[in-house]
Short mmCIF file of C-alpha atoms and ligand atoms in Angstrom, two decimals:
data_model
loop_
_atom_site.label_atom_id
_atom_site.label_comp_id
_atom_site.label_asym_id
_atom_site.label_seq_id
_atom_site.Cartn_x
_atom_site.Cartn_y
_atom_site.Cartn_z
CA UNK A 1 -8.27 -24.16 -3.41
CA UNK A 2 -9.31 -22.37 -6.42
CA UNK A 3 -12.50 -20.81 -6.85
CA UNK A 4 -14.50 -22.83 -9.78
CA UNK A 5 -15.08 -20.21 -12.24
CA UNK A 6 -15.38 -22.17 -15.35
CA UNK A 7 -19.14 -24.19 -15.01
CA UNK A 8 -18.56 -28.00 -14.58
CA UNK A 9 -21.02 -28.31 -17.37
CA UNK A 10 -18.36 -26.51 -20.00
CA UNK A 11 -15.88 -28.85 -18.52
CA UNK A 12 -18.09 -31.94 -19.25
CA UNK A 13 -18.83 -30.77 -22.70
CA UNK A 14 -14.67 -30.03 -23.32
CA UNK A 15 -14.22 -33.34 -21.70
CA UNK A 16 -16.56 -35.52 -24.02
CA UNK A 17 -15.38 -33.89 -27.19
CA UNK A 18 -11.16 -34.28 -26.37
CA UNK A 19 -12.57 -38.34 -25.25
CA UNK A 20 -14.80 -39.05 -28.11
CA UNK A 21 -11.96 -37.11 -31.06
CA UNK A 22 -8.71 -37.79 -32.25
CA UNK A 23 -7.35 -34.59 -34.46
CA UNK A 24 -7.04 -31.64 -33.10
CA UNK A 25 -6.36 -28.24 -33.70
CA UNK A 26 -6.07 -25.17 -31.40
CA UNK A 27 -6.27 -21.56 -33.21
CA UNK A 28 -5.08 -18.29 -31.52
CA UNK A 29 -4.88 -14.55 -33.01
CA UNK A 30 -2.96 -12.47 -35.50
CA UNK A 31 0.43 -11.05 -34.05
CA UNK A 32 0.55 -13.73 -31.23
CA UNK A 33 1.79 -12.88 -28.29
CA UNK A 34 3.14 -14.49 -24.66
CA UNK A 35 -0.54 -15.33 -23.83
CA UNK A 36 -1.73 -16.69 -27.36
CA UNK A 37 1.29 -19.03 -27.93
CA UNK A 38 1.30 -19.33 -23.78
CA UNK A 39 -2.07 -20.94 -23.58
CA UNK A 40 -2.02 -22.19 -27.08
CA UNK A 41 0.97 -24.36 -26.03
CA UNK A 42 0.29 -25.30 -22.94
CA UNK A 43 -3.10 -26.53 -23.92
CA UNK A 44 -1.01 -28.32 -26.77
CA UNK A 45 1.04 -30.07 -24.49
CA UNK A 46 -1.58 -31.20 -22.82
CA UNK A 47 -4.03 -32.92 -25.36
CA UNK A 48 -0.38 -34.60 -26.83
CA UNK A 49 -0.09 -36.04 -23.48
CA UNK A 50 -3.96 -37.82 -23.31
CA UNK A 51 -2.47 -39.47 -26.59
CA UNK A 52 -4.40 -36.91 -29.39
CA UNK A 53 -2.96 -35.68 -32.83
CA UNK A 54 -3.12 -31.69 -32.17
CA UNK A 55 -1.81 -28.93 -33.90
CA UNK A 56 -1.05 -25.37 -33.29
CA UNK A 57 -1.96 -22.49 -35.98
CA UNK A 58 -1.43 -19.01 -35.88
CA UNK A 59 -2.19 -16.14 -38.45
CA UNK A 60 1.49 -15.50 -38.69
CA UNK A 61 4.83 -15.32 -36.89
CA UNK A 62 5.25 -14.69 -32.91
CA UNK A 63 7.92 -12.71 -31.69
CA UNK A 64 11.51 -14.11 -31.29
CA UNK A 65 11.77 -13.90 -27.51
CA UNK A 66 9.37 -16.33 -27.67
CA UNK A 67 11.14 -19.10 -29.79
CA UNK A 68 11.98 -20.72 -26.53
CA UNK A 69 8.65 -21.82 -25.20
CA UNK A 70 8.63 -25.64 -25.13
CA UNK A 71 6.67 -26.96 -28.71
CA UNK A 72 6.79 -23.47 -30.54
CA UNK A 73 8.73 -24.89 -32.90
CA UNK A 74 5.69 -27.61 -34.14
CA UNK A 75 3.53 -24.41 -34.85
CA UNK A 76 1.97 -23.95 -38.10
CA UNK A 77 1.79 -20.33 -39.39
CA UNK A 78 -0.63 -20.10 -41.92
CA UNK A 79 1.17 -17.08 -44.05
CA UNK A 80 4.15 -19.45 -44.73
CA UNK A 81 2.19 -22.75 -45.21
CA UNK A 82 -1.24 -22.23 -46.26
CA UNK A 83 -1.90 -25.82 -47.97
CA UNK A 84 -0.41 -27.92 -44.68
CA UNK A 85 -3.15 -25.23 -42.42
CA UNK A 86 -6.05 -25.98 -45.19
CA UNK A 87 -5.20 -29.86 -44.90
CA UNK A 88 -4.29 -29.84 -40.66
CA UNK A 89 -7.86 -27.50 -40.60
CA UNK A 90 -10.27 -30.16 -43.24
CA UNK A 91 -8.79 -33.09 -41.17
CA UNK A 92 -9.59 -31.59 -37.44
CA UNK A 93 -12.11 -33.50 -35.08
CA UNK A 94 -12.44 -30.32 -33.01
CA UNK A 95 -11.20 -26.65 -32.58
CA UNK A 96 -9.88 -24.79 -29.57
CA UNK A 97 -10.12 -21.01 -30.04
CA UNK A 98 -7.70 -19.80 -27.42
CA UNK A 99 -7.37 -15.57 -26.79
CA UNK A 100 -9.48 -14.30 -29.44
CA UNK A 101 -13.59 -14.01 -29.38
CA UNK A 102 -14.70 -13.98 -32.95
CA UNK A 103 -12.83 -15.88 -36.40
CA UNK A 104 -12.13 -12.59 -38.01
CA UNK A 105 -9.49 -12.36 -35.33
CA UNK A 106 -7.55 -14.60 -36.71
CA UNK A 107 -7.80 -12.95 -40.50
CA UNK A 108 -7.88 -15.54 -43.46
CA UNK A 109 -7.51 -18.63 -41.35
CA UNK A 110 -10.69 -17.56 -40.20
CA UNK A 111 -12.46 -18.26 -42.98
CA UNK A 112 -10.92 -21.73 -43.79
CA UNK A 113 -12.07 -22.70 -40.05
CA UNK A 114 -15.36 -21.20 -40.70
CA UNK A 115 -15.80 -23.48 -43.38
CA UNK A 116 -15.46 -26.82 -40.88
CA UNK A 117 -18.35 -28.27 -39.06
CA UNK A 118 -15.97 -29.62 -36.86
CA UNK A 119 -16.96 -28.04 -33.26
CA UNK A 120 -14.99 -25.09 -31.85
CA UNK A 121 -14.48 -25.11 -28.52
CA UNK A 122 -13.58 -20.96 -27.09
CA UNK A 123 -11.17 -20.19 -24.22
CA UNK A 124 -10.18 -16.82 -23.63
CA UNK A 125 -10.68 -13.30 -21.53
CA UNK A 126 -11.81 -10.63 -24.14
CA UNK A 127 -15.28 -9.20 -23.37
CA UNK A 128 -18.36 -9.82 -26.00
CA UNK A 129 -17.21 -13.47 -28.06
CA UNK A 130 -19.62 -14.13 -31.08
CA UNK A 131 -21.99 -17.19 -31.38
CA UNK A 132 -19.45 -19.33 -33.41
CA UNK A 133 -18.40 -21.98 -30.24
CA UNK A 134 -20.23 -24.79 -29.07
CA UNK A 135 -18.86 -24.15 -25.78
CA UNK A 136 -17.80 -21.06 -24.50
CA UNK A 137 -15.30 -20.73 -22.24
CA UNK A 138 -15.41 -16.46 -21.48
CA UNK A 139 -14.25 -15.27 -18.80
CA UNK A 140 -13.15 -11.51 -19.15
CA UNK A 141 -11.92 -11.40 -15.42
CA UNK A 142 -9.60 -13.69 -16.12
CA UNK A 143 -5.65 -12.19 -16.04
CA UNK A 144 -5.01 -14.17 -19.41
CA UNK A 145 -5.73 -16.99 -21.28
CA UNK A 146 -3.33 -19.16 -20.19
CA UNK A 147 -5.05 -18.70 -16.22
CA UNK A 148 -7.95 -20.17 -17.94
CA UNK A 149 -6.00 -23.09 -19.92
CA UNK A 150 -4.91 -23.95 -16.63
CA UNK A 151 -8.09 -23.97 -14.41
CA UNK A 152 -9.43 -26.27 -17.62
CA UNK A 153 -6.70 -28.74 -17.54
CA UNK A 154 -6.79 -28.97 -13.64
CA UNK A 155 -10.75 -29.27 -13.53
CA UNK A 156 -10.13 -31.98 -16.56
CA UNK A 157 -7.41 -34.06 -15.28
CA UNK A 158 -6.06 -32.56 -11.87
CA UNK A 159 -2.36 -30.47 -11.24
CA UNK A 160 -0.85 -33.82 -11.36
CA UNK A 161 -1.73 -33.45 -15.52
CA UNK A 162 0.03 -30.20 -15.36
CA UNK A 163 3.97 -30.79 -16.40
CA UNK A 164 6.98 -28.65 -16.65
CA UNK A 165 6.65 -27.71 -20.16
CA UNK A 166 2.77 -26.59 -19.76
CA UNK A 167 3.62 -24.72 -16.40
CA UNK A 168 6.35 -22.65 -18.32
CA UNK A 169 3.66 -21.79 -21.21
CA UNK A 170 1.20 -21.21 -18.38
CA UNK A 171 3.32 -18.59 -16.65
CA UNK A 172 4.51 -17.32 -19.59
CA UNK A 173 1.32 -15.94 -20.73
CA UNK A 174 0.18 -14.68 -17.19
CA UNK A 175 3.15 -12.66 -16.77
CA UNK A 176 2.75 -11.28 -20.25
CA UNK A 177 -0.88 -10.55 -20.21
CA UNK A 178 -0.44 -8.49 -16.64
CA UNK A 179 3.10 -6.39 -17.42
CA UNK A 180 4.87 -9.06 -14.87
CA UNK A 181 1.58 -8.63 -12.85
CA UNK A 182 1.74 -4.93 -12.35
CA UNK A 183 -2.05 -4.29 -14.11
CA UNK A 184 -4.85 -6.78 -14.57
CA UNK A 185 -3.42 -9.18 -11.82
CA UNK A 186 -4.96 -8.34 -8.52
CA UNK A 187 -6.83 -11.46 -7.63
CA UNK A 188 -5.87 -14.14 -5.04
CA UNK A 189 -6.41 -17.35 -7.27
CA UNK A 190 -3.61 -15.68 -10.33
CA UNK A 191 -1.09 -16.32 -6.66
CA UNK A 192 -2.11 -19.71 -5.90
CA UNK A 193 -1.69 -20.58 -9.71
CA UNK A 194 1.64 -19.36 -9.86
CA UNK A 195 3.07 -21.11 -6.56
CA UNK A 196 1.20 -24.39 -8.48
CA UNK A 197 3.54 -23.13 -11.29
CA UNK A 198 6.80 -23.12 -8.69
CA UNK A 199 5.88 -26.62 -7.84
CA UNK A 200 6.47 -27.65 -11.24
CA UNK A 201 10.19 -26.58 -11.13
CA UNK A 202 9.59 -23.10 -13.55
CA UNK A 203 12.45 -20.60 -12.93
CA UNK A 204 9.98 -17.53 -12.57
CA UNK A 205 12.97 -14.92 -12.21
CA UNK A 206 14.54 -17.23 -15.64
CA UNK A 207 11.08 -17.06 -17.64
CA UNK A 208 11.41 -13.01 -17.15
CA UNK A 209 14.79 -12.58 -18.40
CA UNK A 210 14.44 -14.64 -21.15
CA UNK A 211 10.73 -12.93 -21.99
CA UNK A 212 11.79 -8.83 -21.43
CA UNK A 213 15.27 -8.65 -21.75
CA UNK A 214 15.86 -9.47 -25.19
CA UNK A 215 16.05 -5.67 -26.83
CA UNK A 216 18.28 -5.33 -29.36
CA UNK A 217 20.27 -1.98 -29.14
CA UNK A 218 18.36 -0.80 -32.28
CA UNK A 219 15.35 -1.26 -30.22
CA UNK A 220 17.16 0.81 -26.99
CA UNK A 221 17.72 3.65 -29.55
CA UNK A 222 14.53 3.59 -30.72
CA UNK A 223 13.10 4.24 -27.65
CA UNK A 224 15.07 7.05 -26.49
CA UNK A 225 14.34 8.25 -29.73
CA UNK A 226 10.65 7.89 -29.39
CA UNK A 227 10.00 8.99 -25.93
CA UNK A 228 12.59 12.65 -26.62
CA UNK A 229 11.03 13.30 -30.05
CA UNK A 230 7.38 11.84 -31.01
CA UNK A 231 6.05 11.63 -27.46
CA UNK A 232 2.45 14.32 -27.15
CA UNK A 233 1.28 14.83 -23.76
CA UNK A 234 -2.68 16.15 -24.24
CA UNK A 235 -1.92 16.95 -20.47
CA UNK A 236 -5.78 18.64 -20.18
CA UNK A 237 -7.13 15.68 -21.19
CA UNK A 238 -4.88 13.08 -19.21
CA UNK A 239 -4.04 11.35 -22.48
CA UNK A 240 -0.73 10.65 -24.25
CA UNK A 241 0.45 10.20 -28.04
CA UNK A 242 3.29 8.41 -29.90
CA UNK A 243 3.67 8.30 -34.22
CA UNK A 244 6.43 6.34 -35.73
CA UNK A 245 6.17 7.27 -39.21
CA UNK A 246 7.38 3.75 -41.58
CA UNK A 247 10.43 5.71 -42.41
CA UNK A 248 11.71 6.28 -39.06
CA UNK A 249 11.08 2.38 -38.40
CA UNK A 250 13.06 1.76 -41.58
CA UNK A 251 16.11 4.37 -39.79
CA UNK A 252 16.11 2.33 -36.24
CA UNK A 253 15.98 -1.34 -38.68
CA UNK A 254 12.72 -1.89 -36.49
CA UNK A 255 11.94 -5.61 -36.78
CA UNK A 256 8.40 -7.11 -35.97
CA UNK A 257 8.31 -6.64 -31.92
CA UNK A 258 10.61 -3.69 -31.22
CA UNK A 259 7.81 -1.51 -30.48
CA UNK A 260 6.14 -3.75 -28.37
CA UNK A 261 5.34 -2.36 -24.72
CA UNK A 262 6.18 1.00 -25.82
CA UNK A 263 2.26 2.19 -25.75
CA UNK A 264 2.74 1.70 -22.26
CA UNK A 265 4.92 3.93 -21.10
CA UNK A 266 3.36 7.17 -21.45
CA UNK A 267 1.21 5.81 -18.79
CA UNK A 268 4.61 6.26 -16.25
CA UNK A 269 3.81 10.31 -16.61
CA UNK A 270 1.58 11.32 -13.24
CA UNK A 271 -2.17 11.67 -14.10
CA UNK A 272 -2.15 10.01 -17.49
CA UNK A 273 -5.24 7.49 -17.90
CA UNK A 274 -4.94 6.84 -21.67
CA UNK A 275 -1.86 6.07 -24.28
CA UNK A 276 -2.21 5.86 -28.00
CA UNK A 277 0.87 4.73 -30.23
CA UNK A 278 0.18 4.87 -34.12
CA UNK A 279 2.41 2.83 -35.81
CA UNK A 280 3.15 3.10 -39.76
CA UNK A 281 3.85 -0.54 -40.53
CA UNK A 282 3.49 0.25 -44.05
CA UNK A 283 2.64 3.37 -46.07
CA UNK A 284 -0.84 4.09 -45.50
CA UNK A 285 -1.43 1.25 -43.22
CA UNK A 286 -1.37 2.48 -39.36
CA UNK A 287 -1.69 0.19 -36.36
CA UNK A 288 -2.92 1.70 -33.38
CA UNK A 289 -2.29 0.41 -29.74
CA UNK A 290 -4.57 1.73 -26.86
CA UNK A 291 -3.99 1.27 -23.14
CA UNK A 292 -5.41 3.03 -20.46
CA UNK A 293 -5.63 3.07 -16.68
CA UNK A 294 -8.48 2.36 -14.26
CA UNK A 295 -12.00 2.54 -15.89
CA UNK A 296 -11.31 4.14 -18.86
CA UNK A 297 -12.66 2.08 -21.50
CA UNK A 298 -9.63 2.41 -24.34
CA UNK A 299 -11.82 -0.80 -26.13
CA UNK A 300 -14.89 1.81 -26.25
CA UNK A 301 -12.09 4.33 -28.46
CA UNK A 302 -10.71 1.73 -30.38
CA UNK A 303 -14.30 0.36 -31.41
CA UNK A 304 -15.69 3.94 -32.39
CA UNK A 305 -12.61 5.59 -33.98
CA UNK A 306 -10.02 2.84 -35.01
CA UNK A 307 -11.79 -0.07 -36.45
CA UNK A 308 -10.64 -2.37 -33.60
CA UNK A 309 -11.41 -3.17 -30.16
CA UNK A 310 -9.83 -5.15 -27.19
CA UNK A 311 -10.02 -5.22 -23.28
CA UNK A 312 -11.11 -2.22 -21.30
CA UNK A 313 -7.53 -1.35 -20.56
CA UNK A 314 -5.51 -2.58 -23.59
CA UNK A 315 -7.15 -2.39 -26.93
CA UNK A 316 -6.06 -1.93 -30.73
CA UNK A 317 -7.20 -1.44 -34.53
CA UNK A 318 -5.87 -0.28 -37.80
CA UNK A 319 -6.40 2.63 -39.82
CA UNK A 320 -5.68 3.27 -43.64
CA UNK A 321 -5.05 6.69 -44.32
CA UNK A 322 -2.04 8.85 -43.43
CA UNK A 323 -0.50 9.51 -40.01
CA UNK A 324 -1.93 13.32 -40.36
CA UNK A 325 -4.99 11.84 -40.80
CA UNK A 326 -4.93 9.58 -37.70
CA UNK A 327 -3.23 11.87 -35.28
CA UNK A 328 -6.59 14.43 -36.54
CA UNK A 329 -9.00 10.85 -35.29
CA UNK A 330 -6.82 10.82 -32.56
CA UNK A 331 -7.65 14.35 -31.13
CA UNK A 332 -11.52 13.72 -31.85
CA UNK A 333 -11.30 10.66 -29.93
CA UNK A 334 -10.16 12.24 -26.18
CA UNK A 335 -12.63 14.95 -27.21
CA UNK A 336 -15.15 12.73 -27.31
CA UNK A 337 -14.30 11.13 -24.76
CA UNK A 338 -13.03 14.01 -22.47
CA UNK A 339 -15.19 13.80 -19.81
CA UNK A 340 -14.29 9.93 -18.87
CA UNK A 341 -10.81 11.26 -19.47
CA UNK A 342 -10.92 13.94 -16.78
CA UNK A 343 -13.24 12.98 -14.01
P1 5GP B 1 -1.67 -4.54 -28.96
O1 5GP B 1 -1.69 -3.10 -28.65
O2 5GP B 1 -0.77 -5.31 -28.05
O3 5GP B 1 -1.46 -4.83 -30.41
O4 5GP B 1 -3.14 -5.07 -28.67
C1 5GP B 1 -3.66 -5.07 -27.39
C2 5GP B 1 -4.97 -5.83 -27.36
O5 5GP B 1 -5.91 -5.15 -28.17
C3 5GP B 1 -4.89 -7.22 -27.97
O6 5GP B 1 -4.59 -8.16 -26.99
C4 5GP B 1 -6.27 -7.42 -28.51
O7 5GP B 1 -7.10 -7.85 -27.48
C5 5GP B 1 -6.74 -6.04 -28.86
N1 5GP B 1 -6.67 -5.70 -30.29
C6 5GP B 1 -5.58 -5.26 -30.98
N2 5GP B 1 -5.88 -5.00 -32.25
C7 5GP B 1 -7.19 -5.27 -32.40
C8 5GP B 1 -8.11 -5.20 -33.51
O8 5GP B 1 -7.77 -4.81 -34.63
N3 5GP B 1 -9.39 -5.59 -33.25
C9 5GP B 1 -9.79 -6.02 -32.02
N4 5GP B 1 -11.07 -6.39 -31.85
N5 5GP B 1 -8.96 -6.07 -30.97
C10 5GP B 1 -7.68 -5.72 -31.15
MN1 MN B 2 -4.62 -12.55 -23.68
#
């Protein structure tokens, strides 16, 4: 048995507004990744199968290793069709807001769905969501959305609701969200989900293969690259630094997602509690990606210093200015927050 974290009173409210609506739509964040389009289309799969019109919108593209996941292809991405989003968004009955806390997380779309009176239901796991939702399902204990997506459909309709195609979405995202449940992933119930998973026939072993071992050899260069030339080890302060200036992405033909994961790596090196990777997507424009280990709150860094904010332990934000200029934040940051970083 599961323990009941979500309150049967959310589930009664989430119940009577799927019952009483027809149109749906369910909303996740900018970049998606395995746990927004995870949860997004498992929950999809789900409200198709009660008989509702639902559809998926993201900010803009998910990565190609996700392609795969059963109903990715219906997904609307609002950067290639903005008028079928604006009419999909007007005509929606209700909103599920699934691994972000607050619109502006989801950039313009945001402020289309802002716009609706229609009532927006939240689902996710990242601390402090806004007052937008009429029901807020917020739990940042959670190992990923898509444990909660599937704790709501089994309180809604049982694990005899839960099919194939939702349990690969499901496990998808939980594996994603916890590094193949190395971090973020030490609770009993994330087990007892996953052998519910296994009874729905997913190829756990499959899902990972087709998930993390998709680099192109661009990307394997890259890496070496990266981790023999750009990597800074701040070694009296436990912390760890990677730049990719836009030119040398340009040199490796870096395509959206070949940098993913490698802000985590730095964290292999004994004794380091906090990884920064600044990014140059485009001249001037700098995405930073913060992970850190144990309490070390990288979400407090990326709040104060780079316009962002995230989890405790994995946490982002962008900076405009140049990568001198960021790698300079970056060295006030773990003075500021040297002490956390050394104790
Ligand atoms: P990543 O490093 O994978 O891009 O982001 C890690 C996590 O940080 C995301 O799952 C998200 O929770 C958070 N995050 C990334 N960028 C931002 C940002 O600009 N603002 C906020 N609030 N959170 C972010
Ligand atoms: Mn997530």
């Amino acid at each position: 048995m599961l323990e009941q974290i979500i309150p049967q009173n959310s589930i009664d409210a989430v119940e009577k507004i799927i019952s009483c609506n027809n149109k749906f739509v369910i909303l996740s964040h900018k970049n998606p990744d395995g746990d927004a389009l995870g949860s997004s289309l498992a929950l999809y799969h789900y409200i198709k199968n009660r008989g509702k019109n639902v559809q998926v919108v993201l900010p803009n593209p998910y990565p190609d290793f996700l392609a795969w996941l059963p109903g990715a292809d219906d997904v609307l991405l609002y950067e290639n069709d903005r008028e079928k989003v604006c009419e999909a968004v007007s005509g929606a009955d209700a909103f599920f807001c699934l691994d972000f806390n607050t619109l502006s997380r989801i950039g313009d779309v945001g402020e289309v769905v802002a716009q609706s009176d229609a009532p927006k239901i939240l689902v996710d796991h990242h601390p402090f969501p806004t007052d937008e939702f009429v029901v807020k399902i917020s739990f940042p204990e959670a190992c990923s959305t898509s444990e909660l997506v599937y704790r709501l459909i089994e309180m809604l309709s049982g694990d005899v609701a839960v099919s194939y195609e939702m349990a690969q979405c499901v496990y998808t995202g939980m594996m994603t969200d916890t590094g193949a449940f190395a971090y973020a992933s030490a609770r009993k119930d994330i087990y007892l989900i996953i052998a519910a998973l296994l009874d729905k026939g997913i190829d756990k072993d499959l899902i990972y293969r087709k998930v993390f071992y998709t680099y192109s050899m661009s990307r394997m260069r890259l890496m070496g690259y990266v981790m023999y030339r750009k990597l800074k080890v701040y070694k009296q302060f436990n912390a760890a630094l990677l730049t990719l200036e836009h030119d040398e992405l340009m040199r490796f033909y870096a395509v959206k997602g070949d940098t993913e994961g490698l802000v985590n790596q730095p964290l292999q090196i004994k004794g380091m509690r906090f990884s920064c990777f600044l990014r140059e997507e485009q001249p001037g424009k700098i995405n930073v990606s913060l992970r850190s280990v144990d309490d070390f709150p990288c979400n407090e860094v990326a709040a104060e210093f780079f316009n962002g904010g995230g989890h405790k332990n994995a946490s982002g934000g962008e900076l405009h200015c140049s990568m001198a200029e960021a790698v300079e934040l970056f060295g006030k940051a773990i003075k500021k927050f040297r002490k956390q970083l050394t104790e």
